[in-house]
CSV table of C-alpha atoms in Angstrom, one decimal:
chain,number,residue,atom,x,y,z
Y,1,MET,CA,20.5,30.1,-10.3
Y,2,SER,CA,21.2,27.3,-12.6
Y,3,ASP,CA,19.1,26.1,-15.5
Y,4,LEU,CA,17.9,22.9,-13.6
Y,5,GLN,CA,17.0,25.2,-10.4
Y,6,GLU,CA,15.0,27.4,-12.9
Y,7,ARG,CA,13.2,24.7,-14.4
Y,8,ALA,CA,12.3,23.1,-11.1
Y,9,ARG,CA,10.8,26.5,-10.1
Y,10,ALA,CA,8.7,26.4,-13.3
Y,11,LEU,CA,7.5,22.9,-13.0
Y,12,ASP,CA,6.6,23.5,-9.4
Y,13,ALA,CA,4.8,26.5,-10.2
Y,14,ALA,CA,2.6,24.5,-13.2
Y,15,ASP,CA,2.1,21.6,-10.6
Y,16,GLU,CA,-1.7,20.9,-10.0
Y,17,LEU,CA,-0.9,18.7,-6.9
Y,18,ALA,CA,1.6,21.6,-5.4
Y,19,PRO,CA,-1.0,23.0,-3.0
Y,20,LEU,CA,-1.4,19.6,-1.5
Y,21,ARG,CA,2.1,20.1,0.4
Y,22,GLU,CA,0.2,22.8,2.7
Y,23,LEU,CA,-1.7,19.9,4.1
Y,24,PHE,CA,1.4,18.2,5.6
Y,25,THR,CA,3.6,19.0,8.6
Y,26,LEU,CA,6.9,19.7,6.7
Y,27,ASP,CA,10.0,21.9,7.5
Y,28,ASP,CA,13.0,22.7,5.3
Y,29,THR,CA,14.1,19.3,4.9
Y,30,VAL,CA,14.0,17.4,1.7
Y,31,TYR,CA,12.1,14.4,2.6
Y,32,LEU,CA,12.4,11.6,0.4
Y,33,ASP,CA,11.7,8.7,2.6
Y,34,GLY,CA,7.9,8.6,2.3
Y,35,ASN,CA,8.1,5.2,0.9
Y,36,SER,CA,9.0,4.1,4.4
Y,37,LEU,CA,7.1,6.6,6.8
Y,38,GLY,CA,4.8,9.0,4.9
Y,39,ALA,CA,4.6,12.9,6.3
Y,40,LEU,CA,2.1,13.8,9.1
Y,41,PRO,CA,-1.1,15.5,7.6
Y,42,ARG,CA,-1.5,18.8,9.7
Y,43,HIS,CA,-5.2,17.8,10.9
Y,44,VAL,CA,-4.4,14.4,12.3
Y,45,PRO,CA,-3.2,15.7,15.9
Y,46,ALA,CA,-6.3,17.4,16.3
Y,47,ARG,CA,-8.5,14.5,15.3
Y,48,LEU,CA,-6.6,12.1,17.6
Y,49,GLN,CA,-6.8,14.6,20.6
Y,50,GLU,CA,-11.0,14.2,20.0
Y,51,VAL,CA,-10.6,10.5,20.1
Y,52,LEU,CA,-8.5,10.5,22.9
Y,53,THR,CA,-10.6,13.1,25.1
Y,54,ARG,CA,-14.1,12.5,24.1
Y,55,GLU,CA,-14.5,9.2,22.5
Y,56,TRP,CA,-12.3,7.4,24.8
Y,57,GLY,CA,-12.1,9.9,27.9
Y,58,GLU,CA,-15.8,10.7,27.9
Y,59,LEU,CA,-17.8,8.0,26.0
Y,60,ARG,CA,-15.5,5.3,26.8
Y,61,ILE,CA,-17.0,1.8,26.0
Y,62,ARG,CA,-20.1,3.5,24.2
Y,63,SER,CA,-17.8,4.7,21.5
Y,64,TRP,CA,-17.7,1.2,19.8
Y,65,GLY,CA,-21.1,2.0,18.8
Y,66,GLU,CA,-21.7,5.8,19.1
Y,67,SER,CA,-18.3,6.9,17.6
Y,68,GLY,CA,-18.2,4.1,14.9
Y,69,TRP,CA,-15.2,2.2,16.3
Y,70,TRP,CA,-16.7,-1.3,15.4
Y,71,THR,CA,-17.3,-0.7,11.8
Y,72,ALA,CA,-13.8,1.0,11.4
Y,73,PRO,CA,-12.0,-1.7,9.8
Y,74,GLU,CA,-14.5,-1.8,6.9
Y,75,ARG,CA,-15.3,1.7,6.8
Y,76,ILE,CA,-11.7,2.7,6.2
Y,77,GLY,CA,-11.1,-0.1,3.8
Y,78,ASP,CA,-13.7,1.6,1.6
Y,79,ARG,CA,-11.7,4.8,1.8
Y,80,ILE,CA,-8.6,2.9,0.8
Y,81,ALA,CA,-10.6,1.1,-2.2
Y,82,PRO,CA,-10.6,3.8,-4.8
Y,83,ILE,CA,-6.8,4.5,-4.5
Y,84,VAL,CA,-6.2,0.6,-5.4
Y,85,GLY,CA,-9.1,0.3,-7.8
Y,86,ALA,CA,-11.6,-1.4,-5.8
Y,87,ALA,CA,-15.1,-1.6,-5.4
Y,88,ALA,CA,-16.6,-1.0,-1.9
Y,89,GLY,CA,-16.8,-4.1,0.3
Y,90,GLN,CA,-13.6,-6.0,-0.7
Y,91,ILE,CA,-11.0,-4.2,1.9
Y,92,VAL,CA,-10.7,-4.9,5.5
Y,93,VAL,CA,-8.1,-2.9,7.5
Y,94,GLY,CA,-6.4,-4.3,10.7
Y,95,ASP,CA,-3.2,-6.1,11.7
Y,96,SER,CA,0.1,-5.8,10.3
Y,97,THR,CA,1.4,-6.4,6.8
Y,98,SER,CA,2.8,-9.7,7.8
Y,99,VAL,CA,-0.2,-11.0,9.6
Y,100,ASN,CA,-2.1,-10.0,6.4
Y,101,VAL,CA,0.4,-11.8,4.2
Y,102,PHE,CA,0.0,-15.1,6.3
Y,103,LYS,CA,-3.8,-14.8,6.0
Y,104,ALA,CA,-3.7,-14.5,2.1
Y,105,VAL,CA,-1.1,-17.2,1.5
Y,106,VAL,CA,-2.9,-19.6,3.6
Y,107,ALA,CA,-6.1,-18.9,2.3
Y,108,ALA,CA,-4.8,-18.7,-1.2
Y,109,THR,CA,-3.8,-22.5,-0.9
Y,110,ARG,CA,-7.3,-23.3,0.1
Y,111,LEU,CA,-8.9,-21.3,-2.7
Y,112,ALA,CA,-6.5,-23.5,-5.1
Y,113,PRO,CA,-7.6,-26.6,-6.8
Y,114,GLU,CA,-6.8,-29.7,-4.7
Y,115,GLY,CA,-3.7,-31.7,-5.6
Y,116,ARG,CA,-1.4,-28.5,-5.9
Y,117,ASP,CA,1.6,-28.2,-3.6
Y,118,GLU,CA,3.8,-25.3,-4.7
Y,119,ILE,CA,3.9,-21.5,-3.6
Y,120,LEU,CA,5.7,-19.4,-6.0
Y,121,VAL,CA,7.3,-16.5,-4.2
Y,122,ASP,CA,9.3,-13.4,-5.6
Y,123,ALA,CA,12.6,-14.3,-5.2
Y,124,ASP,CA,13.7,-10.8,-4.3
Y,125,THR,CA,10.8,-10.2,-1.9
Y,126,PHE,CA,10.8,-8.2,1.0
Y,127,PRO,CA,12.3,-10.5,3.7
Y,128,THR,CA,8.9,-10.9,6.0
Y,129,ASP,CA,7.1,-12.0,2.9
Y,130,GLY,CA,9.5,-14.7,2.3
Y,131,TYR,CA,9.7,-15.7,5.9
Y,132,ILE,CA,5.9,-15.7,6.3
Y,133,ALA,CA,5.5,-17.6,3.0
Y,134,GLY,CA,7.7,-20.1,4.2
Y,135,SER,CA,6.1,-20.8,7.5
Y,136,ALA,CA,2.6,-20.9,5.8
Y,137,ALA,CA,4.1,-23.5,3.1
Y,138,ARG,CA,5.6,-25.6,6.3
Y,139,MET,CA,2.0,-25.5,8.0
Y,140,THR,CA,0.1,-26.4,4.9
Y,141,GLY,CA,2.5,-29.1,3.5
Y,142,HIS,CA,3.3,-27.0,0.4
Y,143,ARG,CA,6.8,-26.3,-1.2
Y,144,ILE,CA,8.2,-22.7,-1.9
Y,145,VAL,CA,9.4,-22.1,-5.1
Y,146,PRO,CA,11.4,-18.8,-5.4
Y,147,VAL,CA,11.3,-17.2,-8.7
Y,148,ALA,CA,11.9,-13.9,-10.3
Y,149,PRO,CA,8.8,-12.1,-11.2
Y,150,ALA,CA,9.5,-12.0,-14.9
Y,151,GLU,CA,10.3,-15.7,-15.0
Y,152,VAL,CA,6.7,-16.6,-13.3
Y,153,PRO,CA,4.9,-17.5,-16.5
Y,154,GLY,CA,7.6,-20.1,-17.3
Y,155,ALA,CA,7.6,-21.6,-13.7
Y,156,LEU,CA,3.9,-22.1,-13.4
Y,157,GLY,CA,2.6,-25.5,-13.8
Y,158,PRO,CA,-0.2,-27.9,-12.5
Y,159,ARG,CA,1.5,-28.0,-9.0
Y,160,THR,CA,1.3,-24.2,-8.5
Y,161,ALA,CA,-1.3,-23.4,-5.9
Y,162,ALA,CA,-0.6,-19.6,-5.4
Y,163,VAL,CA,1.8,-16.8,-6.3
Y,164,LEU,CA,2.9,-14.1,-3.9
Y,165,LEU,CA,4.5,-11.3,-5.6
Y,166,ASN,CA,5.5,-7.8,-5.0
Y,167,HIS,CA,3.9,-5.0,-7.2
Y,168,VAL,CA,7.1,-2.8,-6.7
Y,169,ASP,CA,10.5,-4.0,-5.5
Y,170,TYR,CA,11.4,-2.4,-2.2
Y,171,ARG,CA,15.1,-2.3,-3.2
Y,172,SER,CA,15.2,-1.0,-7.0
Y,173,GLY,CA,11.9,0.4,-7.2
Y,174,ARG,CA,11.0,-1.9,-10.3
Y,175,LEU,CA,7.4,-2.1,-11.1
Y,176,HIS,CA,6.4,-5.6,-12.1
Y,177,ASP,CA,3.8,-6.2,-14.6
Y,178,LEU,CA,0.6,-7.0,-12.4
Y,179,PRO,CA,-1.9,-7.4,-15.3
Y,180,ALA,CA,0.1,-9.8,-17.3
Y,181,LEU,CA,1.4,-11.8,-14.2
Y,182,THR,CA,-2.0,-11.9,-12.9
Y,183,ALA,CA,-3.3,-13.3,-16.4
Y,184,ALA,CA,-0.5,-15.9,-16.3
Y,185,VAL,CA,-1.3,-17.1,-12.9
Y,186,HIS,CA,-5.0,-17.5,-13.8
Y,187,ALA,CA,-4.3,-19.4,-16.8
Y,188,ALA,CA,-2.4,-21.8,-14.9
Y,189,GLY,CA,-5.2,-22.4,-12.5
Y,190,ALA,CA,-3.6,-20.8,-9.5
Y,191,VAL,CA,-4.4,-17.9,-7.1
Y,192,SER,CA,-2.5,-14.6,-7.3
Y,193,VAL,CA,-1.7,-12.4,-4.0
Y,194,TRP,CA,0.0,-9.2,-4.4
Y,195,ASP,CA,2.0,-7.1,-2.0
Y,196,LEU,CA,1.0,-3.3,-2.6
Y,197,CYS,CA,3.3,-2.0,0.1
Y,198,HIS,CA,5.4,0.2,-2.3
Y,199,SER,CA,2.7,1.1,-5.0
Y,200,ALA,CA,-0.8,1.8,-3.3
Y,201,GLY,CA,-0.9,5.7,-3.1
Y,202,ALA,CA,1.9,6.1,-5.7
Y,203,LEU,CA,0.5,4.7,-9.0
Y,204,PRO,CA,-2.7,3.0,-10.4
Y,205,VAL,CA,-3.2,-0.6,-9.0
Y,206,ASP,CA,-6.6,-1.3,-10.5
Y,207,LEU,CA,-7.0,-4.5,-8.5
Y,208,ASP,CA,-10.8,-5.3,-9.9
Y,209,ARG,CA,-10.0,-4.5,-13.3
Y,210,HIS,CA,-7.1,-7.0,-13.5
Y,211,GLY,CA,-9.0,-9.6,-11.7
Y,212,VAL,CA,-6.6,-9.9,-8.5
Y,213,ASP,CA,-7.5,-12.6,-6.1
Y,214,LEU,CA,-6.1,-11.3,-3.0
Y,215,ALA,CA,-3.8,-8.4,-2.1
Y,216,VAL,CA,-2.2,-6.9,1.1
Y,217,GLY,CA,-0.5,-3.6,1.6
Y,218,CYS,CA,0.7,-1.2,4.4
Y,219,THR,CA,-0.8,2.3,5.3
Y,220,TYR,CA,2.1,4.0,6.9
Y,221,LYS,CA,4.1,4.8,3.4
Y,222,TYR,CA,2.4,6.6,0.6
Y,223,LEU,CA,-1.0,6.5,2.5
Y,224,ASN,CA,0.6,8.5,5.4
Y,225,GLY,CA,-1.3,6.6,8.1
Y,226,GLY,CA,1.5,6.9,10.6
Y,227,PRO,CA,4.1,4.8,12.3
Y,228,GLY,CA,2.8,1.1,12.6
Y,229,SER,CA,-0.5,2.2,11.1
Y,230,PRO,CA,-2.7,-1.0,10.4
Y,231,ALA,CA,-2.2,-2.8,7.2
Y,232,TYR,CA,-5.2,-3.9,4.9
Y,233,LEU,CA,-6.2,-7.2,3.3
Y,234,TYR,CA,-8.2,-7.1,-0.2
Y,235,VAL,CA,-10.5,-10.1,-0.9
Y,236,ALA,CA,-12.1,-10.1,-4.4
Y,237,ALA,CA,-15.8,-10.4,-4.0
Y,238,ARG,CA,-15.9,-13.4,-6.1
Y,239,HIS,CA,-13.9,-15.2,-3.3
Y,240,GLN,CA,-15.6,-13.9,-0.2
Y,241,PRO,CA,-18.2,-16.7,0.2
Y,242,VAL,CA,-15.5,-19.3,0.3
Y,243,PHE,CA,-12.5,-17.2,1.9
Y,244,ASP,CA,-11.2,-19.5,4.7
Y,245,SER,CA,-9.0,-17.4,6.8
Y,246,PRO,CA,-6.2,-19.3,8.9
Y,247,LEU,CA,-7.0,-16.9,11.6
Y,248,PRO,CA,-10.6,-17.0,12.4
Y,249,GLY,CA,-10.8,-14.5,15.3
Y,250,TRP,CA,-14.0,-13.4,17.1
Y,251,THR,CA,-14.4,-10.1,15.2
Y,252,SER,CA,-14.8,-12.0,12.0
Y,253,HIS,CA,-17.6,-14.3,13.2
Y,254,ALA,CA,-21.2,-13.9,11.9
Y,255,ASP,CA,-22.3,-13.1,15.4
Y,256,PRO,CA,-19.5,-12.0,17.5
Y,257,PHE,CA,-21.2,-11.2,20.6
Y,258,ALA,CA,-23.0,-14.5,20.8
Y,259,MET,CA,-19.7,-15.9,22.1
Y,260,THR,CA,-20.3,-19.2,20.7
Y,261,PRO,CA,-17.9,-22.1,21.0
Y,262,GLY,CA,-18.3,-22.7,17.2
Y,263,TYR,CA,-17.0,-20.5,14.4
Y,264,GLU,CA,-19.4,-19.5,11.6
Y,265,ALA,CA,-17.6,-16.8,9.3
Y,266,ALA,CA,-19.2,-13.6,8.7
Y,267,ASP,CA,-20.2,-12.3,5.1
Y,268,GLY,CA,-18.0,-10.5,2.8
Y,269,ALA,CA,-14.5,-8.8,3.6
Y,270,VAL,CA,-15.3,-9.1,7.3
Y,271,ARG,CA,-14.0,-12.7,7.2
Y,272,GLY,CA,-10.5,-11.0,7.0
Y,273,ARG,CA,-10.7,-9.5,10.6
Y,274,VAL,CA,-9.3,-11.2,13.6
Y,275,GLY,CA,-9.3,-9.5,16.8
Y,276,THR,CA,-10.2,-6.0,18.5
Y,277,PRO,CA,-9.2,-3.3,16.1
Y,278,ASP,CA,-6.4,-1.2,17.3
Y,279,ILE,CA,-8.5,1.9,17.2
Y,280,LEU,CA,-6.0,4.9,18.1
Y,281,SER,CA,-3.8,4.1,15.0
Y,282,MET,CA,-6.8,3.2,13.0
Y,283,LEU,CA,-8.5,6.4,13.5
Y,284,ALA,CA,-5.4,8.4,12.6
Y,285,LEU,CA,-5.2,6.5,9.3
Y,286,GLU,CA,-8.8,7.3,8.8
Y,287,SER,CA,-8.0,10.9,9.3
Y,288,SER,CA,-5.0,10.9,7.2
Y,289,LEU,CA,-6.9,9.7,4.2
Y,290,ASP,CA,-8.6,13.0,4.1
Y,291,VAL,CA,-5.7,14.4,2.1
Y,292,TRP,CA,-6.8,12.2,-0.9
Y,293,ASP,CA,-10.2,13.7,-1.0
Y,294,GLY,CA,-10.7,15.0,-4.6
Y,295,VAL,CA,-7.1,13.7,-5.8
Y,296,GLY,CA,-7.0,11.3,-8.8
Y,297,ILE,CA,-4.4,8.5,-8.8
Y,298,GLU,CA,-3.6,9.3,-12.4
Y,299,ALA,CA,-2.3,12.7,-11.7
Y,300,VAL,CA,-0.5,11.3,-8.6
Y,301,ARG,CA,1.2,8.8,-11.1
Y,302,ALA,CA,1.9,11.6,-13.6
Y,303,LYS,CA,3.7,13.6,-11.2
Y,304,SER,CA,5.6,10.7,-9.8
Y,305,LEU,CA,7.2,9.8,-13.2
Y,306,ALA,CA,8.0,13.4,-13.9
Y,307,LEU,CA,9.7,13.8,-10.4
Y,308,THR,CA,11.9,10.7,-10.7
Y,309,ASP,CA,12.7,11.6,-14.4
Y,310,PHE,CA,13.7,15.1,-13.2
Y,311,PHE,CA,15.6,13.7,-10.2
Y,312,LEU,CA,17.5,11.2,-12.6
Y,313,GLU,CA,18.4,14.2,-15.1
Y,314,CYS,CA,19.7,16.2,-12.2
Y,315,VAL,CA,21.8,13.5,-11.0
Y,316,ALA,CA,23.0,13.1,-14.5
Y,317,GLU,CA,24.2,16.5,-14.6
Y,318,TYR,CA,25.7,17.1,-11.1
Y,319,VAL,CA,26.9,13.9,-9.9
Y,320,PRO,CA,30.7,13.1,-11.0
Y,321,GLU,CA,30.7,10.4,-13.4
Y,322,GLY,CA,30.9,6.6,-12.2
Y,323,ARG,CA,30.0,7.5,-8.6
Y,324,VAL,CA,26.6,6.3,-8.7
Y,325,SER,CA,24.5,4.1,-11.1
Y,326,SER,CA,20.6,3.7,-11.3
Y,327,ALA,CA,19.1,0.5,-10.2
Y,328,THR,CA,15.7,1.7,-11.0
Y,329,PRO,CA,14.4,1.1,-14.7
Y,330,ALA,CA,14.4,4.0,-17.1
Y,331,ALA,CA,11.2,2.7,-18.6
Y,332,HIS,CA,8.0,4.3,-17.0
Y,333,ALA,CA,6.1,0.8,-17.3
Y,334,GLU,CA,8.9,-0.6,-15.1
Y,335,ARG,CA,9.5,2.1,-12.7
Y,336,GLY,CA,7.5,2.8,-9.4
Y,337,SER,CA,8.0,5.8,-7.4
Y,338,GLN,CA,11.4,5.6,-6.0
Y,339,VAL,CA,15.0,5.9,-7.5
Y,340,ALA,CA,17.7,3.6,-6.1
Y,341,LEU,CA,21.1,4.5,-6.9
Y,342,ARG,CA,24.0,2.0,-6.4
Y,343,CYS,CA,27.1,3.6,-4.6
Y,344,GLU,CA,30.0,1.9,-3.2
Y,345,ASP,CA,30.1,4.0,0.3
Y,346,ALA,CA,26.4,4.2,0.5
Y,347,GLU,CA,26.2,4.2,4.2
Y,348,PRO,CA,28.3,7.2,4.9
Y,349,VAL,CA,27.0,9.1,2.1
Y,350,MET,CA,23.5,8.8,3.2
Y,351,GLY,CA,24.6,9.8,6.6
Y,352,ALA,CA,26.1,13.1,5.1
Y,353,LEU,CA,23.1,13.7,3.0
Y,354,ILE,CA,20.9,13.5,6.3
Y,355,ALA,CA,23.2,16.0,7.9
Y,356,ARG,CA,22.8,18.1,5.1
Y,357,GLY,CA,18.9,18.1,5.2
Y,358,VAL,CA,18.1,15.6,2.6
Y,359,VAL,CA,16.4,12.5,4.2
Y,360,GLY,CA,16.6,9.1,2.1
Y,361,ASP,CA,17.5,5.9,3.4
Y,362,LEU,CA,19.7,2.9,2.2
Y,363,ARG,CA,19.6,-0.9,1.6
Y,364,ARG,CA,22.8,-2.5,2.2
Y,365,PRO,CA,25.2,-2.9,1.0
Y,366,ASP,CA,25.4,-0.4,-1.6
Y,367,VAL,CA,21.9,1.3,-2.4
Y,368,LEU,CA,20.7,4.9,-1.8
Y,369,ARG,CA,17.0,4.9,-1.7
Y,370,PHE,CA,15.0,8.0,-2.6
Y,371,GLY,CA,11.2,7.9,-2.5
Y,372,PHE,CA,9.1,10.3,-4.5
Y,373,THR,CA,5.8,11.0,-2.6
Y,374,PRO,CA,3.8,13.2,-5.2
Y,375,LEU,CA,1.3,14.8,-2.6
Y,376,TYR,CA,4.1,16.6,-1.0
Y,377,VAL,CA,7.5,16.2,-2.7
Y,378,GLY,CA,8.2,19.1,-5.3
Y,379,PHE,CA,10.6,19.4,-8.1
Y,380,ALA,CA,12.9,21.8,-6.2
Y,381,ASP,CA,13.4,19.0,-3.7
Y,382,ALA,CA,14.4,16.9,-6.4
Y,383,GLU,CA,17.0,19.3,-7.7
Y,384,ARG,CA,18.3,20.1,-4.4
Y,385,ALA,CA,18.8,16.4,-3.3
Y,386,ALA,CA,20.8,15.6,-6.5
Y,387,ARG,CA,22.8,19.0,-6.2
Y,388,LEU,CA,23.6,17.9,-2.3
Y,389,LEU,CA,24.2,14.4,-3.4
Y,390,ALA,CA,27.0,15.7,-5.8
Y,391,ASP,CA,28.5,17.9,-3.1
Y,392,VAL,CA,28.9,14.7,-0.8
Y,393,LEU,CA,30.2,12.6,-3.5
Y,394,ALA,CA,32.8,15.3,-4.5
Y,395,GLY,CA,33.9,15.3,-1.1
């Protein structure tokens, strides 16, 4: 056994989060793609079976009231709130990330002072954010201004209405400075919108403490909600009385069952709802969040940094010099919970890794992506992944 293998063993033995791995359905595969799709918590299938057979099969429509289906979007939002540093009553669950980005960007332009006609967007944003923001701009008469997050303070001005940024870059894993950038946006009189897809559940976000206006995020990555599980929308309490959604659906009406032709928005985060909740996936998400009971996000962050540090050390030790280079910042303050390695032949390399039992993913043309989910990934996983990567590259 090598020194790194021995260290991995010792680190796993001392890891306070290690017992959480038993809560998930995992095998001998090293699963480093939880930043795309989280693993299945073991207890979720039984919960879904209950929903299918009793709540839907027996109670049928009565379950909207008796089983709590109707209030699920807000109830589950309150389960997510502590993970992203938000007080209750500010998060509603439902729809996709793309739909919630649209709601948030358009609502942000309506919250901004009159006469502002620019929306700043992360120049390297995940594509759907850019597509949606562009469409929102065309519909509202605004102009899109692509800008690197680090350059946002210098790009802000009296014409800036809203700023849409990713907390963690999906390609490189770079963590952007949410507190400082949010403060800069506010100083310019604009409205902040943050995409938390690659940070929520992996590191502290502290939405309330940093005064974020609006935020969106998915639940199928670090929150382990399942494929296509519904996203969420955060609306800071101070904005809720005037939050004006561009999709005023019937379930966000103050009296949805009155079925009146005129729209009157409900109070609170409920204004972020649109149509009928997607109950099956929503209740699977609710059940999956049980794995977070008693888990502190600071402990998760500490393990994430330790895991990614150790993986990078193993890569440096095992991988032939010059075959890969890290696109992920070395500084902890600038790193999310993934490691992105640039590799000339990334696609066949990742294919060979998967065949050997190490599942990551890639971003064309040359990025190998390894996501570290602290609830179930261990140090032995990190060491094995780096060792097998070296074997593949040595070829």
